[in-house]
PDB file of C-alpha atoms in Angstrom:
ATOM      1  CA  MET A 113     110.707 115.328 173.563  1.00 87.00           C
ATOM      2  CA  ASP A 114     112.410 111.964 173.855  1.00 92.00           C
ATOM      3  CA  PHE A 115     110.175 108.966 174.546  1.00 96.00           C
ATOM      4  CA  GLN A 116     111.374 105.455 175.356  1.00 96.00           C
ATOM      5  CA  THR A 117     109.413 102.397 176.384  1.00 96.00           C
ATOM      6  CA  GLU A 118     110.086  99.018 177.912  1.00 95.00           C
ATOM      7  CA  SER A 119     108.073  96.285 179.632  1.00 95.00           C
ATOM      8  CA  LYS A 120     108.683  95.307 183.208  1.00 94.00           C
ATOM      9  CA  LYS A 121     107.302  92.800 185.724  1.00 94.00           C
ATOM     10  CA  TYR A 122     106.342  94.558 188.953  1.00 91.00           C
ATOM     11  CA  GLN A 123     104.117  93.285 191.769  1.00 90.00           C
ATOM     12  CA  GLY A 124     103.269  90.280 189.608  1.00 92.00           C
ATOM     13  CA  ARG A 125     101.921  92.342 186.732  1.00 94.00           C
ATOM     14  CA  ASP A 126     103.155  93.515 183.351  1.00 95.00           C
ATOM     15  CA  TRP A 127     103.882  97.236 183.322  1.00 97.00           C
ATOM     16  CA  LEU A 128     104.629  99.554 180.464  1.00 97.00           C
ATOM     17  CA  VAL A 129     107.564 101.700 181.571  1.00 97.00           C
ATOM     18  CA  VAL A 130     107.891 105.012 179.741  1.00 98.00           C
ATOM     19  CA  ALA A 131     110.919 107.263 180.123  1.00 97.00           C
ATOM     20  CA  VAL A 132     110.159 110.713 178.778  1.00 97.00           C
ATOM     21  CA  SER A 133     112.330 113.811 178.693  1.00 97.00           C
ATOM     22  CA  GLY A 134     111.966 117.553 178.238  1.00 97.00           C
ATOM     23  CA  GLU A 135     109.310 120.094 179.148  1.00 98.00           C
ATOM     24  CA  LEU A 136     105.752 118.785 179.274  1.00 98.00           C
ATOM     25  CA  ASP A 137     103.943 121.962 178.261  1.00 97.00           C
ATOM     26  CA  LEU A 138     101.592 122.911 175.409  1.00 96.00           C
ATOM     27  CA  SER A 139     104.283 122.320 172.777  1.00 97.00           C
ATOM     28  CA  ALA A 140     104.815 118.704 173.889  1.00 97.00           C
ATOM     29  CA  ALA A 141     101.319 117.776 175.102  1.00 96.00           C
ATOM     30  CA  ASP A 142      99.862 116.416 171.843  1.00 95.00           C
ATOM     31  CA  GLN A 143     102.934 114.383 170.994  1.00 97.00           C
ATOM     32  CA  PHE A 144     103.173 113.065 174.573  1.00 98.00           C
ATOM     33  CA  LYS A 145      99.489 112.064 174.494  1.00 97.00           C
ATOM     34  CA  ASP A 146      99.677 110.358 171.094  1.00 97.00           C
ATOM     35  CA  LYS A 147     102.831 108.424 171.969  1.00 97.00           C
ATOM     36  CA  LEU A 148     101.436 107.307 175.321  1.00 97.00           C
ATOM     37  CA  LYS A 149      98.175 106.160 173.765  1.00 96.00           C
ATOM     38  CA  ALA A 150      99.977 104.251 171.018  1.00 97.00           C
ATOM     39  CA  ALA A 151     102.416 102.620 173.452  1.00 97.00           C
ATOM     40  CA  LEU A 152      99.594 101.600 175.802  1.00 96.00           C
ATOM     41  CA  ALA A 153      97.563 100.141 172.923  1.00 95.00           C
ATOM     42  CA  LYS A 154     100.582  98.185 171.694  1.00 96.00           C
ATOM     43  CA  SER A 155     101.580  96.880 175.119  1.00 95.00           C
ATOM     44  CA  ARG A 156      98.033  95.735 175.959  1.00 91.00           C
ATOM     45  CA  THR A 157      98.577  96.474 179.643  1.00 95.00           C
ATOM     46  CA  ARG A 158      96.612  98.678 182.045  1.00 96.00           C
ATOM     47  CA  TYR A 159      99.662  99.392 184.174  1.00 97.00           C
ATOM     48  CA  LEU A 160     101.740 102.423 183.313  1.00 97.00           C
ATOM     49  CA  MET A 161     104.960 103.471 185.040  1.00 97.00           C
ATOM     50  CA  LEU A 162     106.311 106.873 184.037  1.00 97.00           C
ATOM     51  CA  ASP A 163     109.962 107.635 184.625  1.00 96.00           C
ATOM     52  CA  PHE A 164     110.165 111.426 184.916  1.00 97.00           C
ATOM     53  CA  SER A 165     113.846 111.647 185.844  1.00 95.00           C
ATOM     54  CA  ARG A 166     114.528 113.688 182.683  1.00 96.00           C
ATOM     55  CA  VAL A 167     111.385 115.812 182.749  1.00 97.00           C
ATOM     56  CA  SER A 168     112.448 119.344 183.660  1.00 96.00           C
ATOM     57  CA  PHE A 169     109.074 121.101 183.697  1.00 98.00           C
ATOM     58  CA  ILE A 170     105.345 120.440 183.667  1.00 98.00           C
ATOM     59  CA  ASP A 171     102.278 122.699 183.568  1.00 97.00           C
ATOM     60  CA  SER A 172      98.530 122.101 183.210  1.00 96.00           C
ATOM     61  CA  SER A 173      98.948 120.949 179.572  1.00 96.00           C
ATOM     62  CA  GLY A 174     101.204 118.085 180.681  1.00 97.00           C
ATOM     63  CA  LEU A 175      99.037 117.344 183.718  1.00 96.00           C
ATOM     64  CA  GLY A 176      96.016 117.160 181.387  1.00 95.00           C
ATOM     65  CA  VAL A 177      97.666 114.344 179.408  1.00 96.00           C
ATOM     66  CA  LEU A 178      98.261 112.418 182.643  1.00 96.00           C
ATOM     67  CA  MET A 179      94.661 113.018 183.731  1.00 95.00           C
ATOM     68  CA  GLY A 180      93.397 111.759 180.367  1.00 94.00           C
ATOM     69  CA  ARG A 181      95.412 108.548 180.632  1.00 96.00           C
ATOM     70  CA  TYR A 182      94.255 108.062 184.238  1.00 95.00           C
ATOM     71  CA  ARG A 183      90.620 108.371 183.147  1.00 93.00           C
ATOM     72  CA  GLU A 184      91.100 105.769 180.421  1.00 94.00           C
ATOM     73  CA  LEU A 185      93.069 103.278 182.499  1.00 95.00           C
ATOM     74  CA  ALA A 186      90.912 103.642 185.620  1.00 94.00           C
ATOM     75  CA  LEU A 187      87.894 102.423 183.618  1.00 94.00           C
ATOM     76  CA  THR A 188      89.440  98.964 183.435  1.00 92.00           C
ATOM     77  CA  GLY A 189      91.098  98.975 186.852  1.00 94.00           C
ATOM     78  CA  GLY A 190      94.507 100.111 185.621  1.00 95.00           C
ATOM     79  CA  ARG A 191      97.143 102.046 187.526  1.00 96.00           C
ATOM     80  CA  ILE A 192      99.696 104.793 186.886  1.00 97.00           C
ATOM     81  CA  ILE A 193     102.898 105.311 188.861  1.00 97.00           C
ATOM     82  CA  ILE A 194     105.190 108.308 188.424  1.00 97.00           C
ATOM     83  CA  ARG A 195     108.777 107.943 189.477  1.00 96.00           C
ATOM     84  CA  HIS A 196     111.705 110.335 189.864  1.00 95.00           C
ATOM     85  CA  ALA A 197     109.740 113.562 189.492  1.00 96.00           C
ATOM     86  CA  ASN A 198     111.796 116.677 190.204  1.00 94.00           C
ATOM     87  CA  ASP A 199     110.628 119.224 192.798  1.00 94.00           C
ATOM     88  CA  GLN A 200     108.728 121.376 190.299  1.00 95.00           C
ATOM     89  CA  VAL A 201     106.862 118.403 188.806  1.00 96.00           C
ATOM     90  CA  TYR A 202     106.176 116.879 192.227  1.00 95.00           C
ATOM     91  CA  ARG A 203     104.771 120.166 193.532  1.00 95.00           C
ATOM     92  CA  LEU A 204     102.400 120.488 190.576  1.00 96.00           C
ATOM     93  CA  LEU A 205     101.217 116.897 190.859  1.00 96.00           C
ATOM     94  CA  THR A 206     100.262 117.585 194.484  1.00 95.00           C
ATOM     95  CA  ALA A 207      98.893 121.110 193.860  1.00 94.00           C
ATOM     96  CA  SER A 208      96.582 119.728 191.155  1.00 93.00           C
ATOM     97  CA  GLY A 209      95.391 116.843 193.317  1.00 93.00           C
ATOM     98  CA  LEU A 210      96.555 114.353 190.665  1.00 95.00           C
ATOM     99  CA  ASP A 211      98.688 112.632 193.308  1.00 95.00           C
ATOM    100  CA  ARG A 212      95.442 111.329 194.801  1.00 95.00           C
ATOM    101  CA  LEU A 213      94.628 109.479 191.557  1.00 94.00           C
ATOM    102  CA  ILE A 214      98.079 108.641 190.290  1.00 96.00           C
ATOM    103  CA  GLU A 215     100.696 107.053 192.532  1.00 94.00           C
ATOM    104  CA  VAL A 216     103.554 109.508 192.791  1.00 95.00           C
ATOM    105  CA  GLU A 217     106.802 108.285 194.224  1.00 89.00           C
ATOM    106  CA  LEU A 218     108.259 110.725 196.736  1.00 79.00           C
ATOM    107  CA  PRO A 219     111.278 112.608 195.353  1.00 69.00           C
ATOM    108  CA  ILE A 220     113.575 111.319 198.112  1.00 59.00           C
ATOM    109  CA  GLY A 221     113.720 107.676 199.243  1.00 49.00           C
ATOM    110  CA  GLY A 222     110.599 106.631 197.358  1.00 48.00           C
ATOM    111  CA  HIS A 223     108.645 103.706 198.815  1.00 45.00           C
ATOM    112  CA  PHE A 224     108.350 101.892 195.504  1.00 46.00           C
ATOM    113  CA  ALA A 225     112.092 101.367 195.339  1.00 43.00           C
ATOM    114  CA  LYS A 226     111.842  99.293 198.498  1.00 42.00           C
ATOM    115  CA  GLU A 227     108.936  97.153 197.285  1.00 43.00           C
ATOM    116  CA  GLU A 228     110.664  96.313 194.071  1.00 43.00           C
ATOM    117  CA  LYS A 229     113.567  94.362 195.618  1.00 36.00           C
TER     118      LYS A 229
ATOM    119  CA  MET B 271     123.459 159.866 173.052  1.00 50.00           C
ATOM    120  CA  ASN B 272     122.562 156.666 174.837  1.00 54.00           C
ATOM    121  CA  GLU B 273     124.969 157.456 177.627  1.00 55.00           C
ATOM    122  CA  MET B 274     123.434 160.863 178.110  1.00 54.00           C
ATOM    123  CA  LEU B 275     119.978 159.336 178.293  1.00 55.00           C
ATOM    124  CA  HIS B 276     121.175 156.770 180.779  1.00 55.00           C
ATOM    125  CA  HIS B 277     122.553 159.477 183.090  1.00 56.00           C
ATOM    126  CA  LYS B 278     119.239 161.262 183.212  1.00 57.00           C
ATOM    127  CA  LEU B 279     117.337 158.164 184.347  1.00 55.00           C
ATOM    128  CA  PRO B 280     116.715 157.851 188.079  1.00 56.00           C
ATOM    129  CA  VAL B 281     118.812 155.037 189.589  1.00 55.00           C
ATOM    130  CA  LYS B 282     115.828 152.937 190.674  1.00 66.00           C
ATOM    131  CA  SER B 283     113.674 153.376 187.585  1.00 81.00           C
ATOM    132  CA  ALA B 284     111.712 150.402 186.371  1.00 92.00           C
ATOM    133  CA  ASN B 285     113.006 148.222 183.589  1.00 95.00           C
ATOM    134  CA  VAL B 286     110.500 147.374 180.885  1.00 97.00           C
ATOM    135  CA  VAL B 287     110.688 144.621 178.274  1.00 97.00           C
ATOM    136  CA  LYS B 288     108.073 144.221 175.577  1.00 98.00           C
ATOM    137  CA  LEU B 289     107.868 141.088 173.492  1.00 98.00           C
ATOM    138  CA  GLU B 290     105.623 140.181 170.582  1.00 98.00           C
ATOM    139  CA  PHE B 291     105.397 136.636 169.327  1.00 98.00           C
ATOM    140  CA  PHE B 292     103.183 134.328 167.299  1.00 98.00           C
ATOM    141  CA  SER B 293     100.577 132.209 169.082  1.00 98.00           C
ATOM    142  CA  ARG B 294     102.604 129.026 168.598  1.00 98.00           C
ATOM    143  CA  SER B 295     103.069 126.477 171.341  1.00 97.00           C
ATOM    144  CA  GLU B 296     106.868 126.563 171.017  1.00 97.00           C
ATOM    145  CA  ASN B 297     106.779 130.197 172.168  1.00 98.00           C
ATOM    146  CA  VAL B 298     105.392 129.215 175.570  1.00 98.00           C
ATOM    147  CA  SER B 299     108.872 128.177 176.735  1.00 98.00           C
ATOM    148  CA  LEU B 300     110.337 131.400 175.331  1.00 98.00           C
ATOM    149  CA  ALA B 301     107.871 133.404 177.438  1.00 98.00           C
ATOM    150  CA  ARG B 302     108.809 131.391 180.541  1.00 98.00           C
ATOM    151  CA  LEU B 303     112.487 131.948 179.882  1.00 98.00           C
ATOM    152  CA  VAL B 304     112.204 135.728 179.510  1.00 98.00           C
ATOM    153  CA  ALA B 305     110.035 136.059 182.631  1.00 98.00           C
ATOM    154  CA  SER B 306     112.317 133.916 184.779  1.00 97.00           C
ATOM    155  CA  ALA B 307     115.445 135.718 183.533  1.00 97.00           C
ATOM    156  CA  MET B 308     113.908 139.030 184.540  1.00 97.00           C
ATOM    157  CA  ALA B 309     112.733 137.730 187.937  1.00 97.00           C
ATOM    158  CA  ALA B 310     116.188 136.301 188.632  1.00 95.00           C
ATOM    159  CA  GLU B 311     117.506 139.863 188.801  1.00 93.00           C
ATOM    160  CA  ARG B 312     115.790 140.085 192.197  1.00 93.00           C
ATOM    161  CA  GLN B 313     115.902 137.989 195.368  1.00 91.00           C
ATOM    162  CA  ILE B 314     113.813 134.937 194.487  1.00 94.00           C
ATOM    163  CA  SER B 315     113.973 131.269 195.492  1.00 95.00           C
ATOM    164  CA  ILE B 316     114.122 128.429 192.975  1.00 95.00           C
ATOM    165  CA  ALA B 317     110.684 127.266 194.114  1.00 95.00           C
ATOM    166  CA  GLU B 318     109.220 130.737 193.500  1.00 97.00           C
ATOM    167  CA  LEU B 319     110.921 130.906 190.124  1.00 97.00           C
ATOM    168  CA  ASP B 320     109.346 127.532 189.228  1.00 97.00           C
ATOM    169  CA  GLU B 321     105.930 128.875 190.247  1.00 98.00           C
ATOM    170  CA  LEU B 322     106.395 132.007 188.173  1.00 98.00           C
ATOM    171  CA  LYS B 323     107.279 129.857 185.155  1.00 98.00           C
ATOM    172  CA  VAL B 324     104.078 127.832 185.599  1.00 98.00           C
ATOM    173  CA  ALA B 325     101.946 130.986 185.879  1.00 98.00           C
ATOM    174  CA  VAL B 326     103.476 132.491 182.706  1.00 98.00           C
ATOM    175  CA  SER B 327     103.093 129.161 180.917  1.00 98.00           C
ATOM    176  CA  GLU B 328      99.393 129.059 181.813  1.00 97.00           C
ATOM    177  CA  ALA B 329      98.734 132.664 180.767  1.00 97.00           C
ATOM    178  CA  VAL B 330     100.413 132.234 177.368  1.00 98.00           C
ATOM    179  CA  SER B 331      98.863 128.779 176.796  1.00 97.00           C
ATOM    180  CA  ASN B 332      95.411 130.251 177.528  1.00 95.00           C
ATOM    181  CA  ALA B 333      96.009 133.010 174.968  1.00 97.00           C
ATOM    182  CA  ILE B 334      96.887 130.373 172.341  1.00 97.00           C
ATOM    183  CA  ILE B 335      94.200 127.780 173.145  1.00 94.00           C
ATOM    184  CA  HIS B 336      91.277 129.942 174.242  1.00 93.00           C
ATOM    185  CA  GLY B 337      92.053 133.445 172.968  1.00 95.00           C
ATOM    186  CA  TYR B 338      93.154 132.442 169.480  1.00 97.00           C
ATOM    187  CA  GLN B 339      91.447 128.992 169.444  1.00 94.00           C
ATOM    188  CA  GLY B 340      94.689 127.327 168.421  1.00 93.00           C
ATOM    189  CA  LYS B 341      95.435 129.615 165.462  1.00 96.00           C
ATOM    190  CA  GLU B 342      99.200 129.895 165.176  1.00 97.00           C
ATOM    191  CA  ASP B 343      99.727 133.147 163.299  1.00 97.00           C
ATOM    192  CA  CYS B 344      98.189 135.635 165.720  1.00 98.00           C
ATOM    193  CA  LEU B 345     100.205 137.981 167.893  1.00 98.00           C
ATOM    194  CA  ILE B 346     100.599 137.750 171.644  1.00 98.00           C
ATOM    195  CA  THR B 347     102.125 140.739 173.428  1.00 98.00           C
ATOM    196  CA  MET B 348     103.986 140.164 176.670  1.00 98.00           C
ATOM    197  CA  THR B 349     105.072 143.222 178.609  1.00 98.00           C
ATOM    198  CA  LEU B 350     107.292 142.820 181.663  1.00 98.00           C
ATOM    199  CA  LYS B 351     107.906 145.608 184.143  1.00 97.00           C
ATOM    200  CA  LEU B 352     110.481 145.137 186.859  1.00 97.00           C
ATOM    201  CA  THR B 353     110.797 147.525 189.788  1.00 95.00           C
ATOM    202  CA  THR B 354     112.797 146.979 192.981  1.00 93.00           C
ATOM    203  CA  GLN B 355     109.785 145.402 194.661  1.00 93.00           C
ATOM    204  CA  ARG B 356     107.666 143.895 191.950  1.00 96.00           C
ATOM    205  CA  LEU B 357     107.630 142.094 188.612  1.00 97.00           C
ATOM    206  CA  SER B 358     104.441 142.602 186.615  1.00 98.00           C
ATOM    207  CA  ILE B 359     103.886 140.497 183.516  1.00 98.00           C
ATOM    208  CA  SER B 360     101.096 141.374 181.143  1.00 98.00           C
ATOM    209  CA  VAL B 361     100.021 138.798 178.535  1.00 98.00           C
ATOM    210  CA  HIS B 362      97.697 140.209 175.903  1.00 98.00           C
ATOM    211  CA  ASP B 363      95.874 138.600 172.988  1.00 98.00           C
ATOM    212  CA  ASP B 364      93.399 140.041 170.504  1.00 98.00           C
ATOM    213  CA  GLY B 365      91.387 136.840 170.452  1.00 97.00           C
ATOM    214  CA  VAL B 366      87.789 135.892 171.185  1.00 95.00           C
ATOM    215  CA  GLY B 367      87.750 137.211 174.746  1.00 94.00           C
ATOM    216  CA  ILE B 368      85.997 135.854 177.821  1.00 90.00           C
ATOM    217  CA  ALA B 369      82.296 136.424 178.484  1.00 87.00           C
ATOM    218  CA  ASP B 370      82.294 135.363 182.139  1.00 87.00           C
ATOM    219  CA  ILE B 371      85.712 135.928 183.722  1.00 88.00           C
ATOM    220  CA  GLU B 372      84.686 134.563 187.125  1.00 86.00           C
ATOM    221  CA  GLN B 373      83.473 131.324 185.576  1.00 85.00           C
ATOM    222  CA  ALA B 374      86.641 131.027 183.464  1.00 84.00           C
ATOM    223  CA  MET B 375      88.797 131.409 186.557  1.00 83.00           C
ATOM    224  CA  LYS B 376      87.195 128.454 188.361  1.00 79.00           C
ATOM    225  CA  ALA B 377      89.083 125.160 188.275  1.00 69.00           C
ATOM    226  CA  ASN B 378      87.087 122.739 186.201  1.00 66.00           C
ATOM    227  CA  PHE B 379      88.059 119.183 186.989  1.00 53.00           C
ATOM    228  CA  SER B 380      85.047 117.724 185.249  1.00 46.00           C
ATOM    229  CA  SER B 381      85.837 119.320 181.885  1.00 50.00           C
ATOM    230  CA  SER B 382      85.913 116.729 179.179  1.00 49.00           C
ATOM    231  CA  GLY B 383      88.980 116.102 177.082  1.00 55.00           C
ATOM    232  CA  GLU B 384      92.581 116.440 178.094  1.00 65.00           C
ATOM    233  CA  ARG B 385      92.646 119.841 179.743  1.00 66.00           C
ATOM    234  CA  MET B 386      92.126 120.147 183.458  1.00 69.00           C
ATOM    235  CA  GLY B 387      91.041 123.790 183.645  1.00 79.00           C
ATOM    236  CA  LEU B 388      93.739 124.490 186.203  1.00 90.00           C
ATOM    237  CA  GLY B 389      95.413 127.410 184.448  1.00 93.00           C
ATOM    238  CA  PHE B 390      93.843 130.233 186.424  1.00 93.00           C
ATOM    239  CA  ALA B 391      93.996 128.239 189.668  1.00 93.00           C
ATOM    240  CA  PHE B 392      97.769 127.919 189.247  1.00 95.00           C
ATOM    241  CA  MET B 393      98.143 131.604 188.310  1.00 96.00           C
ATOM    242  CA  ARG B 394      96.190 132.633 191.395  1.00 95.00           C
ATOM    243  CA  SER B 395      97.938 130.366 193.858  1.00 95.00           C
ATOM    244  CA  PHE B 396     101.469 130.917 192.524  1.00 97.00           C
ATOM    245  CA  MET B 397     101.401 134.700 192.042  1.00 98.00           C
ATOM    246  CA  ASP B 398     100.855 137.602 194.450  1.00 97.00           C
ATOM    247  CA  GLY B 399      98.192 139.086 192.209  1.00 97.00           C
ATOM    248  CA  VAL B 400      96.303 138.258 188.994  1.00 97.00           C
ATOM    249  CA  GLU B 401      94.200 140.735 187.017  1.00 97.00           C
ATOM    250  CA  VAL B 402      92.088 139.730 184.045  1.00 96.00           C
ATOM    251  CA  THR B 403      90.563 142.212 181.631  1.00 96.00           C
ATOM    252  CA  SER B 404      88.459 140.834 178.791  1.00 95.00           C
ATOM    253  CA  LEU B 405      85.437 141.390 176.649  1.00 93.00           C
ATOM    254  CA  PRO B 406      83.927 138.998 174.086  1.00 94.00           C
ATOM    255  CA  GLY B 407      85.468 139.803 170.722  1.00 93.00           C
ATOM    256  CA  ALA B 408      87.912 142.311 172.179  1.00 93.00           C
ATOM    257  CA  GLY B 409      90.746 140.100 173.411  1.00 96.00           C
ATOM    258  CA  THR B 410      92.099 139.328 176.860  1.00 97.00           C
ATOM    259  CA  THR B 411      94.813 140.810 179.053  1.00 98.00           C
ATOM    260  CA  VAL B 412      96.128 138.870 182.027  1.00 98.00           C
ATOM    261  CA  VAL B 413      98.506 140.664 184.396  1.00 98.00           C
ATOM    262  CA  LEU B 414     100.541 138.587 186.830  1.00 98.00           C
ATOM    263  CA  HIS B 415     102.257 140.249 189.792  1.00 98.00           C
ATOM    264  CA  LYS B 416     105.160 138.872 191.764  1.00 97.00           C
ATOM    265  CA  ASP B 417     106.263 140.853 194.827  1.00 96.00           C
ATOM    266  CA  PHE B 418     109.818 140.721 196.134  1.00 94.00           C
ATOM    267  CA  LEU B 419     110.490 141.022 199.847  1.00 81.00           C
TER     268      LEU B 419
END
């Protein structure tokens, strides 16, 4: 699993942007969780943008990590946005109901791209 | 010898693959790969193949996390049977077993920690049939069925 971070100004706030790659299953879940927690602690922001353009697969182990971060960030009014999810990832985010808690950009012509200009 | 055996088999006989692997998380992707390779021998859409991969992932992850409580050196047996109309995938562990199968199969959004309790919900909604056999102390077998049209 590759994990890269950067900071970005978006909608007047500081966001932690994380680009992750690979398959977010049981074998990656712990590492993904630890790296996300560490990066969030270091960045001191409540706003997390996940770039999933290189995530090829997710199952309930990966979704659990996202749910955990949502629970933590929601306590202090934070937000999570997921961008560039492939069809498989997008379908699981909606099937699990996580798309009602986390903002998931639509796979085609996402609305966040427009706002950002 | 092998050729002779092959000739005696009926043309449409089922193909069976049996796999044994350690209860390590890196073997979850191996299980997905084998199942999807076998399913791809039949008429199946990419979306259905993705769903099958999720179901297999959940069944094997459950065996590791719940069945074997995270122990990495226990054996999981996956048996795949492919006929013209159906792929059946059995995932067996000799772990702790499940006392209340019905309860275990319910999605549990309120569960504490990182896991969402969605494994069985995904297996049920993505497959054409799911059978669970388990007894406390006697391991668990989950059989996933995918029907081909």
